[in-house]
Amino acid sequence: MRDDPTPITTTEELARFCAPLATVDYVTVDTEFMRETTYWPKVCLIQIAGPDEARVIDPLAEGLSLEPLLELLRNKAVLKVFHAARQDLEIFYKLMGEVPAPLFDSQVAAMVCGFGDQVSYEQLVSKLAGAQVDKSSRFTDWARRPLTEKQVRYALGDVTYLRKIYEKLNAKLVKTGRADWLREEMALLADPETYETPPDNAWRRLKPRTAKGEYLAVLQAAAAWREVEARHRDIPRQRIVRDETLMEIASHPPKSADDLERMRGLSKGFAEGKMGQGLLAAISAKLASPKDTWPVLEREPDLPRGIGPLVELLKVLLKLKCDDHDVAQKLLANSSDLDRIAADDNANVPAMQGWRREMFGEDALRLKRGEIALAVQGMRIKLVDLKK
C-alpha cells in the first residue's frame, strides 16, 4: 500500500490523486476540524484512502480547490466509509450542498454487529485491525502550520486502519444477512434534513422543562435570533448569549434595554446596542403573533399506574434479545421506547418497525399479551411459549 504522509496542497495534485479513486469500490474518509471559536466547523485536514493508497489534503493551502475531492464524494458508484460520520458529513454537506453517498458508518455497523454502544475507533482498530492507535497527537491544533510528519501519520491512521475495519465489518454484515439493517440506519445520515437546523427549532436543543405558552414563545424567538446572529458572524452561540441567559429571558420577558441589562451575563453595551435592539424586536414580534403559532412542548405521555413492572420485564427481554442476536441495545430501543411500548401496542417508535420489530417488537407484544414468559434456566434467562 502507498500511504504517503506528504499533504496535498495543489488542485492539480488533488485531481491526480482522486482520478483513480473514481473506479474503486470504496474510499475511507475522515476530517480534522476546529470549532472552538466558530459557529461552522473549520476543516483543517481531510484524510482519504482507497484500498491501495492514502493521502491527507490540506484545505488551508493557498489556491487549493477541493472540487476534485467533492466530485469523488458525489460519485454514487464509490462507497464512502466513515467512523462516527455525523460531524464529518455536516462539514461536507456545507461544502457540497449535498450529503456524500452511498455511506457506511463503521461505528453504526459495529453496533449492528454486536460491538456495543458507540464503540470507539481505537477499540475497532485493536479488535479488527490488530493494531494500536498512537494517541499522542489527539489534541493537536490542526489549524497550525506546518504540520509535523508525526501529526500527519496520526491523521492518516484514521483512514488506513479504517480499510480493514470496513472490510471485516462488511463481511460480517453479509454473512449474517444484516446489510439491509445498516442501510436503514444510513438513510438517516444521508438525509439533508439531519444537517439543517431551522432557526425556529433552535429552542428545542435547550430542553425546556416548562410548557407555559409565553415562556416557550419567548424562548423560541430569542433562540432563533441567536442562531441567525451566530451563523452570520460565524461565532459560537454561547458567545452571542449563553443558554442560561436565554432561559432567564424566557422567564422574565424584557421590554426595554433596561430590562435586558438586568439579565445575567448581558452588558449595558449589548442591551443598548444593535444586538440588544434586535433581540428585543424578535421577542416583541413573537409575543404579538397569534398564540396558535407559538411552540408547544411535546410531553412524554403519562404512563398508566402499575405499569412499572411491565417496563422492567421489557428491559429484561431487550437485554436477552440483544445478547442472543449480538446487537447493541442502544440501536434496538431506549428506555422511552420501552415505556411507550408498555403503554401502547401501537407505539410509534423505531423498536416497533422494520427489523427491530422482527427481532424485539413482536415478542414484546407477545409478552404483554401473556403469550410468552421469561424464565430462569441455570444461569440464563429464556423465553417460554405459553401457547404450546
CSV table of C-alpha atoms in Angstrom, one decimal:
chain,number,residue,atom,x,y,z
A,1,MET,CA,0.0,0.0,0.0
A,2,ARG,CA,1.2,3.5,-0.8
A,3,ASP,CA,0.3,5.7,2.2
A,4,ASP,CA,2.1,9.0,1.6
A,5,PRO,CA,2.4,11.4,4.5
A,6,THR,CA,3.1,14.4,2.3
A,7,PRO,CA,0.0,16.7,2.4
A,8,ILE,CA,-1.7,17.5,-0.9
A,9,THR,CA,-1.6,21.3,-1.4
A,10,THR,CA,-2.4,22.0,-5.0
A,11,THR,CA,-5.6,21.4,-7.1
A,12,GLU,CA,-3.6,19.6,-9.8
A,13,GLU,CA,-2.1,17.1,-7.3
A,14,LEU,CA,-5.6,16.6,-5.7
A,15,ALA,CA,-7.1,15.9,-9.1
A,16,ARG,CA,-4.3,13.3,-9.9
A,17,PHE,CA,-4.9,11.6,-6.6
A,18,CYS,CA,-8.7,11.5,-6.9
A,19,ALA,CA,-9.0,10.4,-10.5
A,20,PRO,CA,-8.2,6.7,-10.0
A,21,LEU,CA,-10.3,6.5,-6.9
A,22,ALA,CA,-13.4,7.1,-9.1
A,23,THR,CA,-13.0,3.4,-10.1
A,24,VAL,CA,-12.6,1.7,-6.7
A,25,ASP,CA,-15.3,0.1,-4.6
A,26,TYR,CA,-14.8,2.3,-1.6
A,27,VAL,CA,-12.8,5.1,0.0
A,28,THR,CA,-12.3,5.8,3.7
A,29,VAL,CA,-12.7,9.4,4.8
A,30,ASP,CA,-12.0,11.5,7.9
A,31,THR,CA,-11.5,15.1,8.8
A,32,GLU,CA,-9.7,17.1,11.4
A,33,PHE,CA,-11.5,20.4,12.3
A,34,MET,CA,-11.7,23.2,14.8
A,35,ARG,CA,-14.9,24.7,16.2
A,36,GLU,CA,-13.9,26.4,19.4
A,37,THR,CA,-14.1,29.9,18.0
A,38,THR,CA,-16.5,29.5,15.1
A,39,TYR,CA,-20.2,28.5,14.5
A,40,TRP,CA,-19.3,26.5,11.4
A,41,PRO,CA,-16.6,23.8,11.8
A,42,LYS,CA,-13.4,24.9,10.2
A,43,VAL,CA,-12.0,21.9,8.3
A,44,CYS,CA,-8.2,21.8,8.7
A,45,LEU,CA,-7.3,18.5,7.2
A,46,ILE,CA,-9.0,15.8,5.1
A,47,GLN,CA,-7.8,12.2,5.0
A,48,ILE,CA,-8.8,9.9,2.1
A,49,ALA,CA,-7.8,6.3,1.5
A,50,GLY,CA,-8.6,3.9,-1.3
A,51,PRO,CA,-7.8,0.2,-1.0
A,52,ASP,CA,-4.2,0.8,-2.0
A,53,GLU,CA,-3.3,4.4,-1.4
A,54,ALA,CA,-3.9,7.1,1.3
A,55,ARG,CA,-3.2,10.8,1.4
A,56,VAL,CA,-4.0,13.8,3.5
A,57,ILE,CA,-5.4,17.0,1.9
A,58,ASP,CA,-4.6,20.5,3.3
A,59,PRO,CA,-7.7,22.6,2.7
A,60,LEU,CA,-5.9,25.6,4.2
A,61,ALA,CA,-3.3,25.6,1.4
A,62,GLU,CA,-3.5,28.8,-0.6
A,63,GLY,CA,-5.2,28.4,-4.0
A,64,LEU,CA,-6.3,24.8,-3.4
A,65,SER,CA,-9.8,23.9,-4.8
A,66,LEU,CA,-11.4,20.9,-3.2
A,67,GLU,CA,-13.6,20.3,-6.3
A,68,PRO,CA,-11.8,17.1,-7.4
A,69,LEU,CA,-12.5,15.6,-3.9
A,70,LEU,CA,-16.1,16.8,-3.9
A,71,GLU,CA,-16.6,15.3,-7.3
A,72,LEU,CA,-15.4,12.0,-5.9
A,73,LEU,CA,-17.7,12.3,-2.9
A,74,ARG,CA,-20.6,12.9,-5.3
A,75,ASN,CA,-19.8,9.7,-7.2
A,76,LYS,CA,-22.6,7.3,-6.4
A,77,ALA,CA,-20.5,4.3,-7.6
A,78,VAL,CA,-18.0,4.7,-4.8
A,79,LEU,CA,-18.9,3.8,-1.2
A,80,LYS,CA,-17.8,6.4,1.4
A,81,VAL,CA,-16.7,4.9,4.7
A,82,PHE,CA,-16.6,7.0,7.8
A,83,HIS,CA,-16.4,6.3,11.6
A,84,ALA,CA,-18.9,8.3,13.6
A,85,ALA,CA,-19.8,10.2,10.5
A,86,ARG,CA,-22.2,12.8,11.7
A,87,GLN,CA,-19.8,15.8,12.1
A,88,ASP,CA,-17.7,14.9,9.1
A,89,LEU,CA,-20.9,14.7,7.0
A,90,GLU,CA,-22.0,18.1,8.3
A,91,ILE,CA,-18.7,19.6,7.0
A,92,PHE,CA,-19.1,18.1,3.6
A,93,TYR,CA,-22.8,19.0,3.4
A,94,LYS,CA,-21.8,22.6,3.9
A,95,LEU,CA,-19.0,22.3,1.3
A,96,MET,CA,-21.1,20.4,-1.3
A,97,GLY,CA,-24.7,21.4,-0.7
A,98,GLU,CA,-25.5,17.6,-0.5
A,99,VAL,CA,-24.5,14.6,1.6
A,100,PRO,CA,-21.9,12.2,0.2
A,101,ALA,CA,-23.5,8.9,-0.8
A,102,PRO,CA,-23.6,6.0,-0.5
A,103,LEU,CA,-22.4,5.8,3.1
A,104,PHE,CA,-21.0,3.2,5.5
A,105,ASP,CA,-20.5,4.3,9.1
A,106,SER,CA,-18.3,1.8,10.9
A,107,GLN,CA,-19.5,2.9,14.4
A,108,VAL,CA,-23.1,2.1,13.4
A,109,ALA,CA,-22.0,-1.1,11.6
A,110,ALA,CA,-20.2,-2.2,14.7
A,111,MET,CA,-23.3,-1.7,16.8
A,112,VAL,CA,-25.3,-3.8,14.3
A,113,CYS,CA,-22.5,-6.5,14.6
A,114,GLY,CA,-22.6,-6.6,18.4
A,115,PHE,CA,-19.6,-4.4,19.4
A,116,GLY,CA,-21.6,-2.4,21.9
A,117,ASP,CA,-23.0,1.1,22.1
A,118,GLN,CA,-20.9,3.8,20.4
A,119,VAL,CA,-17.8,1.7,20.1
A,120,SER,CA,-14.7,3.8,19.7
A,121,TYR,CA,-12.4,3.9,16.7
A,122,GLU,CA,-9.5,2.8,18.9
A,123,GLN,CA,-11.4,-0.3,20.1
A,124,LEU,CA,-12.2,-1.3,16.5
A,125,VAL,CA,-8.6,-0.8,15.4
A,126,SER,CA,-7.5,-3.1,18.2
A,127,LYS,CA,-10.2,-5.8,17.7
A,128,LEU,CA,-10.4,-5.8,13.9
A,129,ALA,CA,-7.1,-4.3,12.6
A,130,GLY,CA,-4.8,-5.8,15.2
A,131,ALA,CA,-3.1,-2.5,15.9
A,132,GLN,CA,-2.9,0.2,18.4
A,133,VAL,CA,-3.6,3.9,17.8
A,134,ASP,CA,-0.9,6.4,18.9
A,135,LYS,CA,-3.0,9.0,20.8
A,136,SER,CA,-0.1,11.5,21.4
A,137,SER,CA,-1.4,13.8,18.6
A,138,ARG,CA,-5.1,13.6,19.5
A,139,PHE,CA,-5.2,17.2,20.8
A,140,THR,CA,-3.2,18.7,18.0
A,141,ASP,CA,-4.1,22.3,16.9
A,142,TRP,CA,-4.8,21.2,13.3
A,143,ALA,CA,-5.0,24.8,12.1
A,144,ARG,CA,-1.3,25.4,12.8
A,145,ARG,CA,1.2,25.1,10.0
A,146,PRO,CA,3.5,23.4,9.3
A,147,LEU,CA,2.2,20.0,10.5
A,148,THR,CA,4.8,17.5,11.5
A,149,GLU,CA,5.2,14.1,9.9
A,150,LYS,CA,4.1,12.6,13.2
A,151,GLN,CA,0.9,14.6,13.2
A,152,VAL,CA,0.1,13.7,9.6
A,153,ARG,CA,0.8,10.0,10.1
A,154,TYR,CA,-1.5,10.1,13.1
A,155,ALA,CA,-4.2,11.6,10.9
A,156,LEU,CA,-3.6,9.0,8.2
A,157,GLY,CA,-4.2,6.3,10.7
A,158,ASP,CA,-7.9,7.4,10.9
A,159,VAL,CA,-8.4,6.2,7.3
A,160,THR,CA,-5.8,3.5,6.8
A,161,TYR,CA,-6.9,1.2,9.7
A,162,LEU,CA,-10.5,2.0,8.7
A,163,ARG,CA,-9.9,0.0,5.5
A,164,LYS,CA,-9.5,-3.2,7.4
A,165,ILE,CA,-12.3,-2.3,9.8
A,166,TYR,CA,-14.7,-1.8,6.9
A,167,GLU,CA,-13.8,-5.0,5.1
A,168,LYS,CA,-14.3,-7.1,8.2
A,169,LEU,CA,-17.5,-5.4,9.3
A,170,ASN,CA,-18.9,-5.6,5.8
A,171,ALA,CA,-18.1,-9.3,5.6
A,172,LYS,CA,-19.8,-9.9,8.9
A,173,LEU,CA,-22.9,-8.0,7.8
A,174,VAL,CA,-23.1,-10.0,4.6
A,175,LYS,CA,-22.6,-13.3,6.4
A,176,THR,CA,-25.3,-12.6,9.0
A,177,GLY,CA,-27.7,-11.1,6.5
A,178,ARG,CA,-27.7,-7.7,8.2
A,179,ALA,CA,-26.5,-5.5,5.4
A,180,ASP,CA,-30.1,-4.2,5.0
A,181,TRP,CA,-30.2,-3.3,8.6
A,182,LEU,CA,-27.2,-1.0,8.1
A,183,ARG,CA,-28.8,0.6,5.0
A,184,GLU,CA,-31.8,1.6,7.1
A,185,GLU,CA,-29.5,3.3,9.6
A,186,MET,CA,-27.6,5.1,6.8
A,187,ALA,CA,-30.8,6.6,5.4
A,188,LEU,CA,-30.9,9.0,8.4
A,189,LEU,CA,-27.3,10.0,7.9
A,190,ALA,CA,-27.9,10.6,4.2
A,191,ASP,CA,-30.9,12.8,4.8
A,192,PRO,CA,-30.0,16.5,4.3
A,193,GLU,CA,-32.5,17.5,7.0
A,194,THR,CA,-30.2,15.8,9.5
A,195,TYR,CA,-27.8,18.7,9.0
A,196,GLU,CA,-30.3,21.5,8.7
A,197,THR,CA,-31.5,23.2,11.9
A,198,PRO,CA,-34.1,25.9,11.1
A,199,PRO,CA,-33.6,28.8,13.5
A,200,ASP,CA,-37.2,28.5,14.7
A,201,ASN,CA,-36.3,25.0,16.0
A,202,ALA,CA,-33.2,26.1,17.9
A,203,TRP,CA,-35.1,26.4,21.2
A,204,ARG,CA,-35.5,22.6,21.3
A,205,ARG,CA,-31.8,21.9,22.0
A,206,LEU,CA,-32.3,23.9,25.3
A,207,LYS,CA,-34.7,21.2,26.6
A,208,PRO,CA,-37.1,23.5,28.5
A,209,ARG,CA,-38.8,22.0,31.4
A,210,THR,CA,-41.9,24.2,31.4
A,211,ALA,CA,-44.7,24.1,28.8
A,212,LYS,CA,-46.1,27.6,29.5
A,213,GLY,CA,-47.0,29.2,26.2
A,214,GLU,CA,-45.4,32.6,26.8
A,215,TYR,CA,-42.2,31.1,28.1
A,216,LEU,CA,-41.8,28.9,25.0
A,217,ALA,CA,-42.7,31.7,22.6
A,218,VAL,CA,-40.0,34.0,24.1
A,219,LEU,CA,-37.5,31.2,24.2
A,220,GLN,CA,-38.2,30.3,20.6
A,221,ALA,CA,-37.8,33.9,19.5
A,222,ALA,CA,-34.6,34.5,21.5
A,223,ALA,CA,-33.0,31.2,20.4
A,224,ALA,CA,-33.9,31.8,16.7
A,225,TRP,CA,-32.4,35.3,16.9
A,226,ARG,CA,-29.2,34.0,18.5
A,227,GLU,CA,-28.9,31.2,15.8
A,228,VAL,CA,-29.1,33.7,13.0
A,229,GLU,CA,-26.6,36.0,14.6
A,230,ALA,CA,-24.2,33.2,15.3
A,231,ARG,CA,-24.3,31.9,11.8
A,232,HIS,CA,-24.0,35.4,10.3
A,233,ARG,CA,-21.0,36.2,12.4
A,234,ASP,CA,-19.6,32.6,12.4
A,235,ILE,CA,-19.0,32.5,16.1
A,236,PRO,CA,-20.3,30.0,18.7
A,237,ARG,CA,-23.8,30.5,20.0
A,238,GLN,CA,-22.6,30.9,23.6
A,239,ARG,CA,-20.5,33.9,22.6
A,240,ILE,CA,-23.7,35.7,21.5
A,241,VAL,CA,-25.8,34.9,24.5
A,242,ARG,CA,-25.4,32.0,26.9
A,243,ASP,CA,-28.0,29.3,27.2
A,244,GLU,CA,-28.8,30.1,30.8
A,245,THR,CA,-29.4,33.8,29.9
A,246,LEU,CA,-31.9,32.7,27.2
A,247,MET,CA,-33.7,30.7,29.9
A,248,GLU,CA,-33.8,33.8,32.1
A,249,ILE,CA,-35.1,36.0,29.2
A,250,ALA,CA,-37.9,33.5,28.6
A,251,SER,CA,-38.8,33.5,32.3
A,252,HIS,CA,-38.8,37.3,32.5
A,253,PRO,CA,-39.5,38.7,29.0
A,254,PRO,CA,-37.7,42.0,28.6
A,255,LYS,CA,-39.5,45.0,27.1
A,256,SER,CA,-36.7,47.5,27.2
A,257,ALA,CA,-32.9,47.9,27.1
A,258,ASP,CA,-33.0,48.5,30.9
A,259,ASP,CA,-34.8,45.1,31.3
A,260,LEU,CA,-32.1,43.4,29.2
A,261,GLU,CA,-29.3,45.0,31.1
A,262,ARG,CA,-30.6,43.4,34.3
A,263,MET,CA,-30.3,39.9,32.8
A,264,ARG,CA,-27.4,37.8,34.0
A,265,GLY,CA,-24.5,37.9,31.5
A,266,LEU,CA,-25.7,40.9,29.4
A,267,SER,CA,-23.9,44.2,29.5
A,268,LYS,CA,-25.2,47.7,29.1
A,269,GLY,CA,-23.4,47.9,25.8
A,270,PHE,CA,-25.2,44.8,24.5
A,271,ALA,CA,-28.6,45.9,25.8
A,272,GLU,CA,-28.4,49.4,24.3
A,273,GLY,CA,-26.6,48.3,21.1
A,274,LYS,CA,-27.8,46.9,17.8
A,275,MET,CA,-27.8,43.3,19.1
A,276,GLY,CA,-29.9,44.1,22.1
A,277,GLN,CA,-32.4,46.0,20.0
A,278,GLY,CA,-32.6,43.1,17.6
A,279,LEU,CA,-33.3,40.7,20.4
A,280,LEU,CA,-36.0,42.9,21.9
A,281,ALA,CA,-37.6,43.3,18.4
A,282,ALA,CA,-37.6,39.5,17.9
A,283,ILE,CA,-39.3,38.9,21.3
A,284,SER,CA,-41.8,41.7,20.8
A,285,ALA,CA,-42.8,40.4,17.3
A,286,LYS,CA,-43.3,36.8,18.7
A,287,LEU,CA,-45.4,37.9,21.6
A,288,ALA,CA,-47.6,39.9,19.2
A,289,SER,CA,-48.1,36.9,16.9
A,290,PRO,CA,-51.2,34.7,17.2
A,291,LYS,CA,-50.9,32.3,20.1
A,292,ASP,CA,-51.7,29.4,17.8
A,293,THR,CA,-48.3,30.0,16.2
A,294,TRP,CA,-46.5,29.7,19.5
A,295,PRO,CA,-44.4,26.5,20.0
A,296,VAL,CA,-45.8,23.6,22.0
A,297,LEU,CA,-43.7,21.3,24.1
A,298,GLU,CA,-44.4,17.7,23.3
A,299,ARG,CA,-44.6,15.9,26.6
A,300,GLU,CA,-44.0,12.2,27.2
A,301,PRO,CA,-47.4,10.6,27.7
A,302,ASP,CA,-48.3,9.8,31.3
A,303,LEU,CA,-47.9,6.1,31.9
A,304,PRO,CA,-50.7,4.1,33.4
A,305,ARG,CA,-50.4,3.3,37.1
A,306,GLY,CA,-48.8,0.0,37.9
A,307,ILE,CA,-47.0,-0.3,34.5
A,308,GLY,CA,-43.5,-0.2,36.1
A,309,PRO,CA,-43.1,-4.0,36.5
A,310,LEU,CA,-44.1,-4.5,32.8
A,311,VAL,CA,-41.4,-2.0,31.7
A,312,GLU,CA,-38.9,-3.9,33.8
A,313,LEU,CA,-39.8,-7.1,32.1
A,314,LEU,CA,-39.4,-5.4,28.7
A,315,LYS,CA,-35.9,-4.3,29.7
A,316,VAL,CA,-35.0,-7.9,30.5
A,317,LEU,CA,-36.5,-9.1,27.2
A,318,LEU,CA,-34.5,-6.4,25.4
A,319,LYS,CA,-31.3,-7.4,27.1
A,320,LEU,CA,-32.0,-11.1,26.2
A,321,LYS,CA,-32.7,-10.3,22.6
A,322,CYS,CA,-29.6,-8.2,22.2
A,323,ASP,CA,-27.4,-10.9,23.8
A,324,ASP,CA,-28.9,-13.6,21.6
A,325,HIS,CA,-28.6,-11.6,18.4
A,326,ASP,CA,-25.3,-9.8,19.3
A,327,VAL,CA,-26.7,-6.3,18.7
A,328,ALA,CA,-26.1,-3.2,20.8
A,329,GLN,CA,-29.1,-2.3,23.0
A,330,LYS,CA,-28.9,1.4,22.1
A,331,LEU,CA,-29.5,0.5,18.4
A,332,LEU,CA,-32.6,-1.5,19.2
A,333,ALA,CA,-34.6,0.5,21.8
A,334,ASN,CA,-34.2,3.0,24.6
A,335,SER,CA,-36.0,3.5,27.9
A,336,SER,CA,-38.5,5.9,26.4
A,337,ASP,CA,-39.3,3.4,23.7
A,338,LEU,CA,-40.0,0.7,26.3
A,339,ASP,CA,-42.3,3.0,28.3
A,340,ARG,CA,-44.3,3.7,25.1
A,341,ILE,CA,-44.5,0.1,24.1
A,342,ALA,CA,-45.7,-0.9,27.6
A,343,ALA,CA,-48.4,1.7,27.4
A,344,ASP,CA,-49.5,1.3,23.8
A,345,ASP,CA,-49.4,-1.7,21.5
A,346,ASN,CA,-49.2,0.7,18.5
A,347,ALA,CA,-46.5,2.9,19.9
A,348,ASN,CA,-44.8,4.9,17.1
A,349,VAL,CA,-41.2,4.0,18.0
A,350,PRO,CA,-38.3,2.5,15.9
A,351,ALA,CA,-38.4,-0.7,18.0
A,352,MET,CA,-41.9,-1.5,16.5
A,353,GLN,CA,-40.7,-1.0,12.9
A,354,GLY,CA,-38.7,-3.0,10.4
A,355,TRP,CA,-36.0,-5.4,11.5
A,356,ARG,CA,-36.3,-4.1,15.1
A,357,ARG,CA,-39.9,-5.3,15.3
A,358,GLU,CA,-38.9,-8.7,13.9
A,359,MET,CA,-36.2,-9.1,16.5
A,360,PHE,CA,-37.8,-7.5,19.5
A,361,GLY,CA,-41.1,-5.7,18.9
A,362,GLU,CA,-43.3,-8.8,18.2
A,363,ASP,CA,-42.1,-10.7,21.2
A,364,ALA,CA,-42.6,-7.5,23.3
A,365,LEU,CA,-46.3,-7.6,22.3
A,366,ARG,CA,-46.5,-11.3,23.0
A,367,LEU,CA,-45.0,-10.8,26.4
A,368,LYS,CA,-47.7,-8.1,27.1
A,369,ARG,CA,-50.5,-10.4,25.9
A,370,GLY,CA,-49.2,-13.2,28.2
A,371,GLU,CA,-48.4,-15.5,25.3
A,372,ILE,CA,-44.7,-15.8,26.4
A,373,ALA,CA,-42.9,-15.6,29.7
A,374,LEU,CA,-39.4,-15.1,30.9
A,375,ALA,CA,-37.9,-18.0,32.9
A,376,VAL,CA,-34.6,-18.8,34.5
A,377,GLN,CA,-32.7,-21.9,33.4
A,378,GLY,CA,-29.4,-22.4,35.1
A,379,MET,CA,-27.6,-19.0,34.8
A,380,ARG,CA,-29.6,-17.9,31.8
A,381,ILE,CA,-32.9,-16.2,31.0
A,382,LYS,CA,-35.0,-18.0,28.4
A,383,LEU,CA,-38.4,-17.4,26.7
A,384,VAL,CA,-41.2,-19.8,27.4
A,385,ASP,CA,-44.1,-20.1,24.9
A,386,LEU,CA,-47.2,-20.3,27.0
A,387,LYS,CA,-49.4,-21.1,24.0
A,388,LYS,CA,-47.9,-24.5,23.4
